[in-house]
Amino acid sequence: MEHIRNFCIIAHIDHGKSTLADRLLEITKTVDIKENQVLDNMDLEKERGITIKSHAIQMQYALNGKTYTLNLIDTPGHVDFSYEVSRSIAACEGALLIVDAAQGIQAQTIANLYMAIEHNLEIIPVLNKIDLPGAMPDEVEDQIVKLLGIKREEIIRASGKTGEGVVKILEAVIERIPAPQGDPDGPLQCLIFDSVFNSFRGIIAYFKIVNGTIRKGERVKFVATEKEYDADEIGVLKLDMIPREEMSCGDVGYIISGIKTSKEVKVGDTITHVARPCDKAIEGFEEVKPMVFAGVYPIESEDFENLRSSLEKLQLNDASLTFQPESSVALGFGFRCGFLGLLHMEIVQERLDREFDMDVITTVPNVSYRIYDKKGEMKEVHNPSGLPDATLIDRIEEPYIRASIITTTNFIGPIMTLCLGKRGELIKQEYISEDRIEIIYDIPLAEIVIDFYDKLKSISKGYASFDYHLHDYRPSKLIKLDILLNGESVDALSTLTHVDNAYGLGRRMCEKLKELIPRQQFEIAIQAAIGSKIIARETIKAVRKDVTSKCYGGDISRKRKLLEKQKKGKKRMKQIGSVEVPQKAFLAVLKLD
């Protein structure tokens, strides 16, 4: 056991985690590197250049005549995938904290660092990208020293691109990170930190052994679900899965036991022996709280069951996705899904399309509200259509987040204007260094869900970083805004919004829908309404056919008769005809500005 080291790489987006992981794999001769970002094996990750899943891989490295086994987990940097990071941290004893020498410390760096400190991990600070012409190693080192309270000599300067300093990182991992603790002869306890679905082998669970030893073919039990299985195959994770006959305390690997249904594997669960079970489950990580809810509906209603199984398989691989069935008047049967943010929602939609070939419609995202009725009873509502009658509601409380924004001092003005425009309250501001400041705001979650992050990036020219966590619920003046097409309410487009924003939002939605809904043979009225009060209207004119072109000469009454006949036809068509709302219209509501 003293020759095992388990560590993960944590950093802000684009600080070079995956490139540095490539160099570590190259120097330890684990993989022959033919392309960059070896561990990002999903097409989506390669296209966007971001890490979506954390990836575990085992390396061997010799130092002072001893060979060490290093289990590395590369993690995502985006705030929407922070749950992946928290699970990786639970499976490690140490972490490499990577900071970009040109950009310095960012909000997500601090958020991930605190998460690692809470789990008592040994932190090794690494200053990456020192080969860049814009690098400021001395200033950024000052920031790290101030943040961690360590000596300057403990910071390793490195470059994932050129490979400089990477050997020092490997030596520091072996010297500074403690070996895993545990009893190889005790009852078996393994923590499941991830799982994937394989159409040939069933469900593969990734685990870290905390206590005990597991051998191939033994009978094991999953504590939370109380189901028993045979360990058909166990092994370690290199780029492929390498089978082993036995694995002991401190090892990280995978188990295949022919599990077919995804409900039987829960991330954070404990595996133990049936013959000699452990007393209690490992303290897992807390259940994830989704921030954003949206309805996901199949385009063809008979694909409902396929969508269910696709979501279940996706949930195995992405434990932060939650879903439950719901139905909508306009869209039929589908699921109300919970996501950690808008990027997460976009990635899930994209993965459903690519990996499972599912075409889906996603409704306008919203957050969960607490509704208190006149009797004082509380009900959580994730969907505007679930709102009780306005006469029964005593008050509505909406979730507020505590947001931390780190930026350079010359962008303070525009950022404060943005936060105040989103109903934010300034809590405090403090300087991290001479020209960098951390601003803390309380903002309603509903205001940041849609376009806050994009706006923040554009007004700060990409120099502001943003991190948030749910803070509390506060009473708020919220009303339901409905969109009507020819007097019929489209429930997929209705939203809950603050009184002050309702008129502007209603008007912009009507204008946007007018552009996107194709013209029909009859006139379409698009209206925004609060209750029974119409606050905005746009009209899509009918496609006109000139019926009088064949009436030349003769009496005017012939033309009039034809026009009357056409008018009746249009009226009847309007009563029977239905308006097709394209998928673009549902998504356009997100990008109104």
Coordinates of C-alpha atoms in Angstrom, one line a residue:
M1 CA 0.0 0.0 0.0
E2 CA 2.8 2.4 0.7
H3 CA 3.6 2.4 -3.0
I4 CA 0.2 3.6 -4.1
R5 CA -0.7 7.3 -4.6
N6 CA -4.2 8.5 -5.6
F7 CA -4.5 12.0 -6.8
C8 CA -6.7 14.3 -9.0
I9 CA -6.1 17.4 -11.0
I10 CA -8.3 20.4 -10.2
A11 CA -8.3 23.8 -11.9
H12 CA -10.4 26.5 -13.5
I13 CA -11.5 26.1 -17.2
D14 CA -8.7 26.2 -19.7
H15 CA -5.8 26.2 -17.2
G16 CA -4.3 23.2 -19.0
K17 CA -5.4 20.2 -16.8
S18 CA -5.8 17.7 -19.7
T19 CA -2.6 18.7 -21.5
L20 CA -0.6 18.3 -18.3
A21 CA -2.3 14.9 -17.8
D22 CA -1.0 14.0 -21.3
R23 CA 2.6 14.8 -20.3
L24 CA 2.3 12.8 -17.1
L25 CA 1.1 9.8 -19.1
E26 CA 3.9 10.3 -21.7
I27 CA 6.7 10.5 -19.1
T28 CA 5.5 7.4 -17.2
K29 CA 5.3 5.6 -20.6
T30 CA 1.6 4.7 -19.9
V31 CA 0.3 5.7 -23.3
D32 CA 1.9 6.4 -26.6
I33 CA 0.6 9.9 -27.2
K34 CA -0.5 10.4 -30.8
E35 CA -3.0 13.3 -30.2
N36 CA -3.7 15.9 -27.5
Q37 CA -6.1 15.5 -24.6
V38 CA -5.9 11.7 -24.6
L39 CA -8.2 11.3 -21.7
D40 CA -11.0 13.4 -23.3
N41 CA -12.4 10.5 -25.3
M42 CA -15.9 11.8 -26.1
D43 CA -16.3 13.5 -29.5
L44 CA -18.1 16.4 -27.8
E45 CA -15.1 17.0 -25.5
K46 CA -12.7 17.1 -28.4
E47 CA -14.9 19.5 -30.5
R48 CA -15.5 22.0 -27.7
G49 CA -12.0 21.5 -26.1
I50 CA -13.6 21.1 -22.6
T51 CA -13.6 18.1 -20.2
I52 CA -17.1 16.9 -19.4
K53 CA -16.4 13.6 -17.5
S54 CA -13.6 13.0 -15.0
H55 CA -11.3 10.2 -16.2
A56 CA -9.3 7.7 -14.1
I57 CA -6.1 6.2 -15.3
Q58 CA -3.3 4.2 -13.7
M59 CA 0.4 5.0 -14.2
Q60 CA 3.7 3.3 -13.0
Y61 CA 6.7 5.4 -12.1
A62 CA 10.1 4.4 -10.6
L63 CA 11.8 6.6 -8.0
N64 CA 14.9 5.8 -5.9
G65 CA 14.7 2.1 -7.0
K66 CA 11.1 1.6 -6.0
T67 CA 8.1 1.4 -8.4
Y68 CA 5.1 3.4 -7.5
T69 CA 1.5 3.0 -8.7
L70 CA -0.1 6.4 -9.4
N71 CA -3.9 6.6 -9.9
L72 CA -4.7 9.9 -11.6
I73 CA -8.2 11.4 -12.1
D74 CA -8.5 14.3 -14.5
T75 CA -11.5 16.5 -13.7
P76 CA -13.6 19.1 -15.5
G77 CA -13.2 22.8 -14.8
H78 CA -16.6 24.2 -15.7
V79 CA -18.9 25.1 -12.8
D80 CA -21.7 23.0 -14.3
F81 CA -19.7 19.8 -13.9
S82 CA -18.5 20.5 -10.3
Y83 CA -20.3 17.3 -9.1
E84 CA -17.8 15.3 -11.2
V85 CA -15.0 17.1 -9.3
S86 CA -16.5 16.4 -5.8
R87 CA -16.7 12.7 -6.6
S88 CA -13.2 12.5 -7.9
I89 CA -11.9 14.2 -4.7
A90 CA -13.7 11.6 -2.6
A91 CA -11.6 8.9 -4.2
C92 CA -8.2 10.6 -3.7
E93 CA -5.7 11.5 -1.0
G94 CA -4.1 14.5 -2.8
A95 CA -4.7 17.0 -5.5
L96 CA -2.7 19.0 -8.0
L97 CA -4.0 22.5 -8.0
I98 CA -3.2 24.0 -11.4
V99 CA -3.0 27.7 -12.0
D100 CA -2.5 29.3 -15.4
A101 CA 0.6 31.6 -15.2
A102 CA -1.0 34.1 -17.6
Q103 CA -4.4 34.3 -16.0
G104 CA -3.8 33.8 -12.3
I105 CA -6.3 32.5 -9.7
Q106 CA -10.0 32.3 -10.9
A107 CA -13.3 31.7 -9.1
Q108 CA -13.5 28.0 -9.9
T109 CA -9.9 27.5 -8.7
I110 CA -11.0 28.7 -5.3
A111 CA -14.2 26.7 -5.3
N112 CA -12.4 23.5 -6.2
L113 CA -9.6 24.2 -3.7
Y114 CA -12.1 24.6 -0.8
M115 CA -13.8 21.3 -1.8
A116 CA -10.4 19.5 -1.7
I117 CA -9.4 21.1 1.7
E118 CA -12.8 20.0 3.2
H119 CA -11.8 16.4 2.3
N120 CA -8.3 16.9 3.9
L121 CA -6.4 16.4 0.7
E122 CA -2.8 17.2 0.4
I123 CA -2.6 20.1 -2.1
I124 CA 0.4 20.5 -4.5
P125 CA 0.2 23.9 -6.3
V126 CA 1.5 23.9 -9.9
L127 CA 2.1 27.0 -12.0
N128 CA 1.2 25.9 -15.5
K129 CA 1.9 27.5 -19.0
I130 CA 5.1 29.3 -17.9
D131 CA 6.3 29.1 -21.5
L132 CA 3.6 31.6 -22.7
P133 CA 4.8 35.0 -23.7
G134 CA 2.1 36.6 -21.4
A135 CA 3.0 34.6 -18.3
M136 CA 3.5 36.5 -15.0
P137 CA 4.9 33.7 -12.8
D138 CA 6.0 36.0 -9.9
E139 CA 2.7 37.8 -9.6
V140 CA 0.7 34.6 -9.8
E141 CA 3.0 32.9 -7.3
D142 CA 2.2 35.8 -4.9
Q143 CA -1.5 35.1 -5.3
I144 CA -1.0 31.3 -4.6
V145 CA 1.1 32.0 -1.5
K146 CA -1.5 34.4 -0.2
L147 CA -4.4 32.0 -0.9
L148 CA -2.8 28.8 0.5
G149 CA -0.4 30.3 3.1
I150 CA 2.5 28.2 1.9
K151 CA 6.2 28.8 1.2
R152 CA 7.2 29.9 -2.3
E153 CA 9.5 26.9 -2.8
E154 CA 6.5 24.5 -2.6
I155 CA 5.1 25.8 -5.8
I156 CA 6.2 23.8 -8.9
R157 CA 6.6 25.7 -12.2
A158 CA 5.7 23.6 -15.2
S159 CA 4.5 23.6 -18.8
G160 CA 2.1 21.0 -20.1
K161 CA 3.0 21.9 -23.6
T162 CA 6.8 21.6 -23.4
G163 CA 7.0 19.1 -20.6
E164 CA 9.1 21.3 -18.4
G165 CA 8.8 20.6 -14.6
V166 CA 6.6 17.5 -15.1
V167 CA 9.2 15.2 -13.6
K168 CA 9.2 17.4 -10.5
I169 CA 5.4 17.1 -10.3
L170 CA 5.7 13.2 -10.3
E171 CA 8.4 13.4 -7.6
A172 CA 6.2 15.8 -5.5
V173 CA 3.2 13.4 -5.8
I174 CA 5.2 10.5 -4.4
E175 CA 7.0 12.5 -1.7
R176 CA 4.1 14.8 -0.5
I177 CA 0.9 12.9 -1.0
P178 CA 0.2 10.3 1.7
A179 CA -0.3 6.6 0.8
P180 CA -3.9 5.4 1.2
Q181 CA -4.9 4.3 4.8
G182 CA -6.9 1.1 5.4
D183 CA -6.8 -2.5 6.6
P184 CA -6.2 -5.0 3.7
D185 CA -7.4 -7.9 6.0
G186 CA -10.6 -6.1 7.3
P187 CA -14.1 -6.4 5.9
L188 CA -14.4 -5.2 2.3
Q189 CA -15.5 -1.5 1.7
C190 CA -15.3 0.0 -1.8
L191 CA -16.7 3.4 -2.7
I192 CA -18.3 3.7 -6.2
F193 CA -17.4 7.0 -7.7
D194 CA -18.6 6.5 -11.3
S195 CA -20.2 4.1 -13.7
V196 CA -20.7 3.5 -17.4
F197 CA -23.1 1.5 -19.5
N198 CA -21.7 -1.0 -22.0
S199 CA -24.2 -2.7 -24.3
F200 CA -22.2 -6.0 -24.2
R201 CA -21.1 -6.2 -20.6
G202 CA -24.0 -4.4 -18.8
I203 CA -23.1 -1.8 -16.2
I204 CA -19.4 -1.2 -15.2
A205 CA -18.9 0.5 -11.8
Y206 CA -15.6 2.3 -11.0
F207 CA -14.6 2.1 -7.3
K208 CA -11.8 2.8 -4.8
I209 CA -11.1 0.2 -2.2
V210 CA -11.0 1.8 1.3
N211 CA -10.7 -1.4 3.3
G212 CA -10.3 -5.1 2.6
T213 CA -9.3 -7.2 -0.5
I214 CA -11.5 -8.3 -3.4
R215 CA -10.9 -11.3 -5.6
K216 CA -12.4 -12.3 -9.0
G217 CA -15.5 -14.4 -8.7
E218 CA -16.4 -13.5 -5.1
R219 CA -20.0 -12.8 -4.0
V220 CA -20.4 -9.1 -3.3
K221 CA -23.3 -6.9 -2.1
F222 CA -24.2 -3.2 -2.9
V223 CA -25.1 -1.7 0.4
A224 CA -27.7 1.0 -0.6
T225 CA -29.7 -1.2 -3.0
E226 CA -29.0 -4.5 -1.0
K227 CA -28.6 -6.4 -4.3
E228 CA -26.0 -9.3 -4.5
Y229 CA -23.8 -10.2 -7.5
D230 CA -20.8 -12.2 -8.5
A231 CA -17.6 -10.2 -9.3
D232 CA -17.3 -11.6 -12.8
E233 CA -14.3 -9.4 -13.6
I234 CA -12.3 -6.8 -11.7
G235 CA -9.3 -4.8 -12.8
V236 CA -7.5 -1.5 -13.1
L237 CA -8.1 1.4 -15.6
K238 CA -5.4 2.2 -18.0
L239 CA -6.6 3.5 -21.4
D240 CA -8.4 0.2 -21.7
M241 CA -9.6 -2.0 -18.8
I242 CA -6.9 -4.4 -17.6
P243 CA -8.3 -7.5 -15.7
R244 CA -6.7 -8.5 -12.3
E245 CA -7.2 -11.6 -10.2
E246 CA -7.2 -9.6 -6.9
M247 CA -7.2 -6.0 -5.8
S248 CA -6.5 -4.7 -2.3
C249 CA -6.8 -1.6 -0.1
G250 CA -6.0 1.7 -1.8
D251 CA -6.5 0.4 -5.4
V252 CA -8.8 2.2 -7.9
G253 CA -10.4 0.0 -10.5
Y254 CA -13.6 -1.3 -12.1
I255 CA -16.0 -4.2 -11.4
I256 CA -18.3 -6.0 -13.9
S257 CA -21.0 -8.1 -12.4
G258 CA -23.6 -8.4 -15.1
I259 CA -25.9 -5.7 -13.8
K260 CA -28.6 -4.9 -16.4
T261 CA -30.8 -2.2 -14.9
S262 CA -29.3 1.2 -14.1
K263 CA -31.4 1.7 -10.9
E264 CA -29.2 -0.9 -9.2
V265 CA -26.0 1.2 -9.2
K266 CA -25.8 4.4 -7.3
V267 CA -22.8 6.7 -7.3
G268 CA -21.5 7.0 -3.7
D269 CA -22.7 3.5 -2.8
T270 CA -20.5 1.0 -0.9
I271 CA -19.6 -2.5 -2.2
T272 CA -18.9 -5.2 0.5
H273 CA -18.7 -9.0 0.7
V274 CA -21.8 -11.1 1.3
A275 CA -20.0 -13.6 3.6
R276 CA -18.3 -10.9 5.7
P277 CA -20.0 -7.5 5.3
C278 CA -18.7 -4.3 6.7
D279 CA -20.6 -2.6 9.7
K280 CA -21.6 0.6 7.9
A281 CA -21.4 2.2 4.5
I282 CA -18.7 4.7 3.6
E283 CA -19.7 8.3 4.2
G284 CA -20.5 9.0 0.5
F285 CA -20.9 12.4 -1.0
E286 CA -24.2 14.3 -0.6
E287 CA -27.0 14.0 -3.2
V288 CA -26.6 16.6 -5.9
K289 CA -29.1 19.5 -6.0
P290 CA -30.2 20.4 -9.6
M291 CA -30.3 24.1 -10.2
V292 CA -32.2 24.3 -13.5
F293 CA -35.3 22.4 -14.6
A294 CA -36.5 21.9 -18.1
G295 CA -39.0 19.5 -19.8
V296 CA -37.4 17.1 -22.3
Y297 CA -40.0 15.6 -24.8
P298 CA -39.5 13.1 -27.7
I299 CA -40.5 14.6 -31.1
E300 CA -42.4 11.4 -31.9
S301 CA -44.7 10.4 -29.0
E302 CA -44.0 6.6 -29.5
D303 CA -40.3 7.2 -28.6
F304 CA -41.3 7.9 -24.9
E305 CA -40.0 4.5 -23.6
N306 CA -36.8 4.8 -25.7
L307 CA -36.2 8.3 -24.2
R308 CA -36.7 6.8 -20.7
S309 CA -34.0 4.1 -21.2
S310 CA -31.6 6.6 -22.9
L311 CA -31.9 8.9 -19.9
E312 CA -31.3 6.1 -17.5
K313 CA -28.2 5.0 -19.3
L314 CA -27.0 8.6 -19.5
Q315 CA -27.7 9.1 -15.7
L316 CA -25.2 6.2 -15.0
N317 CA -22.5 8.1 -16.7
D318 CA -23.6 11.5 -15.4
A319 CA -24.9 11.2 -11.9
S320 CA -25.9 14.8 -11.6
L321 CA -28.8 14.4 -14.1
T322 CA -32.2 13.9 -12.5
F323 CA -35.5 13.2 -14.2
Q324 CA -39.1 12.3 -13.6
P325 CA -42.1 11.8 -16.0
E326 CA -44.5 14.6 -16.7
S327 CA -47.0 15.5 -19.5
S328 CA -47.8 18.7 -21.4
V329 CA -50.8 19.6 -23.3
A330 CA -48.8 20.9 -26.2
L331 CA -46.0 18.3 -26.3
G332 CA -47.5 15.0 -24.9
F333 CA -45.5 12.8 -22.6
G334 CA -42.0 13.5 -21.6
F335 CA -39.7 14.1 -18.6
R336 CA -38.9 17.0 -16.3
C337 CA -35.1 16.9 -16.0
G338 CA -32.9 18.7 -13.5
F339 CA -29.5 20.0 -14.6
L340 CA -26.7 21.8 -12.8
G341 CA -26.7 24.7 -15.3
L342 CA -27.3 25.7 -19.0
L343 CA -24.1 24.2 -20.3
H344 CA -25.0 20.9 -18.6
M345 CA -28.4 21.0 -20.2
E346 CA -26.9 21.7 -23.7
I347 CA -24.4 18.8 -23.3
V348 CA -27.1 16.3 -22.2
Q349 CA -29.3 17.3 -25.2
E350 CA -26.3 16.8 -27.5
R351 CA -25.4 13.5 -25.9
L352 CA -28.9 12.2 -26.3
D353 CA -28.7 13.0 -29.9
R354 CA -25.3 11.5 -30.6
E355 CA -25.1 8.5 -28.3
F356 CA -28.7 7.4 -28.3
D357 CA -30.0 8.9 -31.6
M358 CA -32.9 10.7 -29.7
D359 CA -34.5 13.8 -31.2
V360 CA -35.9 15.8 -28.3
I361 CA -37.7 19.1 -27.7
T362 CA -36.5 21.0 -24.6
T363 CA -38.8 23.6 -23.0
V364 CA -37.8 26.9 -21.4
P365 CA -35.6 26.2 -18.4
N366 CA -36.7 27.4 -15.0
V367 CA -35.8 26.9 -11.3
S368 CA -37.8 25.4 -8.4
Y369 CA -40.0 27.8 -6.3
R370 CA -41.6 27.3 -2.9
I371 CA -45.3 28.1 -2.9
Y372 CA -47.0 28.7 0.4
D373 CA -50.8 28.6 0.4
K374 CA -53.2 30.4 2.8
K375 CA -53.1 27.4 5.2
G376 CA -49.3 27.8 5.5
E377 CA -48.5 24.5 3.6
M378 CA -45.5 24.5 1.4
K379 CA -45.2 22.9 -2.1
E380 CA -42.2 22.9 -4.4
V381 CA -43.0 23.8 -8.0
H382 CA -40.6 23.2 -10.9
N383 CA -43.0 24.0 -13.7
P384 CA -45.2 27.1 -14.2
S385 CA -48.1 24.9 -15.1
G386 CA -48.0 23.4 -11.6
L387 CA -48.7 26.7 -10.0
P388 CA -52.0 26.8 -7.9
D389 CA -54.7 29.4 -8.5
A390 CA -53.5 32.9 -7.7
T391 CA -56.3 33.3 -5.1
L392 CA -55.0 30.4 -3.0
I393 CA -51.3 31.6 -2.9
D394 CA -50.1 33.3 0.2
R395 CA -46.5 33.9 -0.9
I396 CA -43.9 32.6 -3.4
E397 CA -40.3 32.1 -2.3
E398 CA -37.5 31.9 -4.9
P399 CA -34.0 30.5 -4.5
Y400 CA -31.1 32.9 -4.1
I401 CA -27.5 32.1 -4.8
R402 CA -24.3 33.5 -3.3
A403 CA -22.2 34.4 -6.3
S404 CA -18.5 35.0 -6.2
I405 CA -17.1 37.0 -9.2
I406 CA -13.3 37.5 -9.5
T407 CA -12.2 40.1 -12.0
T408 CA -9.6 42.8 -12.7
T409 CA -10.4 46.2 -11.2
N410 CA -11.2 48.0 -14.5
F411 CA -14.4 45.9 -15.0
I412 CA -15.9 46.5 -11.6
G413 CA -18.4 49.2 -12.9
P414 CA -20.0 47.2 -15.8
I415 CA -20.2 44.0 -13.6
M416 CA -21.9 45.8 -10.8
T417 CA -24.4 47.3 -13.2
L418 CA -25.1 43.8 -14.6
C419 CA -25.7 42.3 -11.1
L420 CA -28.0 45.1 -10.0
G421 CA -30.0 44.7 -13.3
K422 CA -30.4 41.1 -12.3
R423 CA -31.9 42.1 -8.8
G424 CA -28.6 41.3 -7.1
E425 CA -27.6 42.6 -3.6
L426 CA -23.9 43.4 -3.0
I427 CA -22.6 41.5 0.1
K428 CA -18.9 42.4 0.1
Q429 CA -15.9 43.0 -2.1
E430 CA -12.3 42.4 -1.3
Y431 CA -9.0 42.7 -3.1
I432 CA -7.0 39.5 -3.8
S433 CA -4.1 41.4 -5.2
E434 CA -3.5 45.0 -6.4
D435 CA -5.5 44.7 -9.5
R436 CA -7.8 41.7 -8.8
I437 CA -11.0 41.9 -6.8
E438 CA -13.5 39.3 -5.5
I439 CA -17.1 40.6 -5.5
I440 CA -19.8 38.7 -3.6
Y441 CA -23.5 39.1 -4.6
D442 CA -26.8 37.5 -3.6
I443 CA -28.8 37.1 -6.8
P444 CA -32.0 35.2 -7.6
L445 CA -31.1 31.9 -9.3
A446 CA -33.8 32.5 -12.0
E447 CA -32.0 35.6 -13.1
I448 CA -28.7 33.9 -13.8
V449 CA -30.1 30.7 -15.3
I450 CA -30.4 32.0 -18.9
D451 CA -27.8 34.4 -20.1
F452 CA -25.9 35.8 -17.1
Y453 CA -22.7 33.9 -17.7
D454 CA -22.5 34.9 -21.4
K455 CA -23.1 38.6 -20.6
L456 CA -20.5 38.5 -17.8
K457 CA -17.9 37.1 -20.2
S458 CA -18.7 39.6 -22.9
I459 CA -18.6 42.8 -20.6
S460 CA -15.4 41.7 -18.9
K461 CA -13.7 40.6 -22.2
G462 CA -13.5 37.1 -20.7
Y463 CA -11.5 38.3 -17.6
A464 CA -14.2 37.6 -15.0
S465 CA -14.7 34.2 -13.5
F466 CA -17.9 33.2 -11.7
D467 CA -18.8 30.6 -9.2
Y468 CA -22.0 30.1 -7.1
H469 CA -23.8 28.0 -4.6
L470 CA -27.4 27.9 -3.4
H471 CA -27.8 30.2 -0.4
D472 CA -31.4 30.5 0.7
Y473 CA -35.1 31.1 -0.3
R474 CA -36.6 34.5 -0.1
P475 CA -40.2 35.8 -0.7
S476 CA -40.6 37.5 -4.1
K477 CA -43.3 39.1 -6.3
L478 CA -43.5 36.5 -9.0
I479 CA -46.2 36.1 -11.6
K480 CA -46.9 33.5 -14.3
L481 CA -46.6 34.8 -17.9
D482 CA -48.5 32.8 -20.5
I483 CA -48.1 32.8 -24.2
L484 CA -51.3 32.3 -26.3
L485 CA -51.5 31.3 -29.9
N486 CA -55.0 32.1 -31.3
G487 CA -56.3 32.1 -27.8
E488 CA -54.8 28.7 -26.9
S489 CA -52.2 28.7 -24.1
V490 CA -48.9 27.0 -25.0
D491 CA -47.8 25.5 -21.7
A492 CA -44.3 24.8 -22.9
L493 CA -43.6 28.5 -23.3
S494 CA -45.1 29.8 -20.1
T495 CA -42.6 31.1 -17.5
L496 CA -42.6 32.4 -13.9
T497 CA -41.1 35.9 -13.8
H498 CA -40.7 38.9 -11.5
V499 CA -43.4 41.6 -11.8
D500 CA -40.9 44.2 -13.0
N501 CA -39.7 42.1 -15.9
A502 CA -43.0 40.7 -17.0
Y503 CA -44.0 43.4 -19.5
G504 CA -40.7 43.6 -21.3
L505 CA -40.3 39.9 -21.4
G506 CA -43.9 39.4 -22.8
R507 CA -43.3 41.9 -25.5
R508 CA -39.9 40.5 -26.5
M509 CA -41.3 36.9 -26.6
C510 CA -44.1 37.9 -28.9
E511 CA -41.8 39.7 -31.3
K512 CA -39.4 36.7 -31.3
L513 CA -42.2 34.2 -31.9
K514 CA -43.5 36.3 -34.8
E515 CA -40.1 35.9 -36.5
L516 CA -39.9 32.2 -36.0
I517 CA -43.4 30.8 -36.5
P518 CA -44.0 30.2 -40.2
R519 CA -47.0 31.9 -41.9
Q520 CA -50.2 29.9 -42.4
Q521 CA -53.2 30.2 -44.6
F522 CA -54.9 32.0 -41.7
E523 CA -54.0 34.9 -39.4
I524 CA -52.2 33.9 -36.1
A525 CA -52.5 36.1 -33.0
I526 CA -49.6 35.7 -30.6
Q527 CA -50.4 37.2 -27.1
A528 CA -48.6 37.4 -23.8
A529 CA -51.0 37.3 -20.8
I530 CA -50.8 37.6 -17.0
G531 CA -53.9 35.7 -15.8
S532 CA -56.7 37.1 -18.0
K533 CA -54.9 40.4 -18.8
I534 CA -53.3 40.6 -22.2
I535 CA -50.0 42.6 -22.0
A536 CA -48.6 42.3 -25.5
R537 CA -49.7 41.1 -29.0
E538 CA -48.2 40.5 -32.4
T539 CA -50.1 39.2 -35.5
I540 CA -48.8 36.9 -38.2
K541 CA -50.6 37.9 -41.4
A542 CA -52.2 35.1 -43.4
V543 CA -50.6 34.0 -46.7
R544 CA -52.8 35.7 -49.2
K545 CA -54.1 34.1 -52.3
D546 CA -55.6 36.5 -54.9
V547 CA -59.0 34.8 -55.6
T548 CA -60.4 37.8 -57.6
S549 CA -57.7 37.6 -60.3
K550 CA -60.0 35.7 -62.6
C551 CA -62.9 38.3 -62.2
Y552 CA -62.1 40.8 -64.9
G553 CA -64.8 43.1 -66.1
G554 CA -68.5 42.6 -65.1
D555 CA -70.3 43.6 -61.9
I556 CA -68.5 44.3 -58.6
S557 CA -70.9 42.0 -56.8
R558 CA -69.1 39.0 -58.3
K559 CA -65.9 40.0 -56.6
R560 CA -67.6 40.8 -53.3
K561 CA -69.3 37.3 -53.3
L562 CA -65.9 35.6 -53.9
L563 CA -64.2 37.6 -51.1
E564 CA -67.1 36.8 -48.6
K565 CA -66.7 33.1 -49.5
Q566 CA -62.9 33.3 -48.8
K567 CA -63.5 35.2 -45.5
K568 CA -65.8 32.3 -44.3
G569 CA -63.2 29.7 -45.3
K570 CA -60.4 31.5 -43.5
K571 CA -62.5 31.7 -40.3
R572 CA -63.3 28.0 -40.4
M573 CA -59.6 27.2 -41.1
K574 CA -58.6 29.3 -38.0
Q575 CA -61.0 27.2 -35.8
I576 CA -59.7 23.9 -37.1
G577 CA -56.1 24.7 -38.1
S578 CA -53.3 24.1 -35.5
V579 CA -50.2 26.2 -35.3
E580 CA -46.9 24.3 -35.5
V581 CA -44.3 25.8 -33.1
P582 CA -40.8 24.9 -34.4
Q583 CA -38.1 23.7 -31.9
K584 CA -36.1 26.9 -32.6
A585 CA -38.9 28.9 -31.0
F586 CA -38.6 27.1 -27.6
L587 CA -34.8 27.7 -27.6
A588 CA -35.0 31.3 -28.9
V589 CA -36.7 32.4 -25.7
L590 CA -33.3 31.7 -24.0
K591 CA -31.5 34.2 -26.2
L592 CA -34.0 37.0 -26.3
D593 CA -31.4 39.8 -25.9

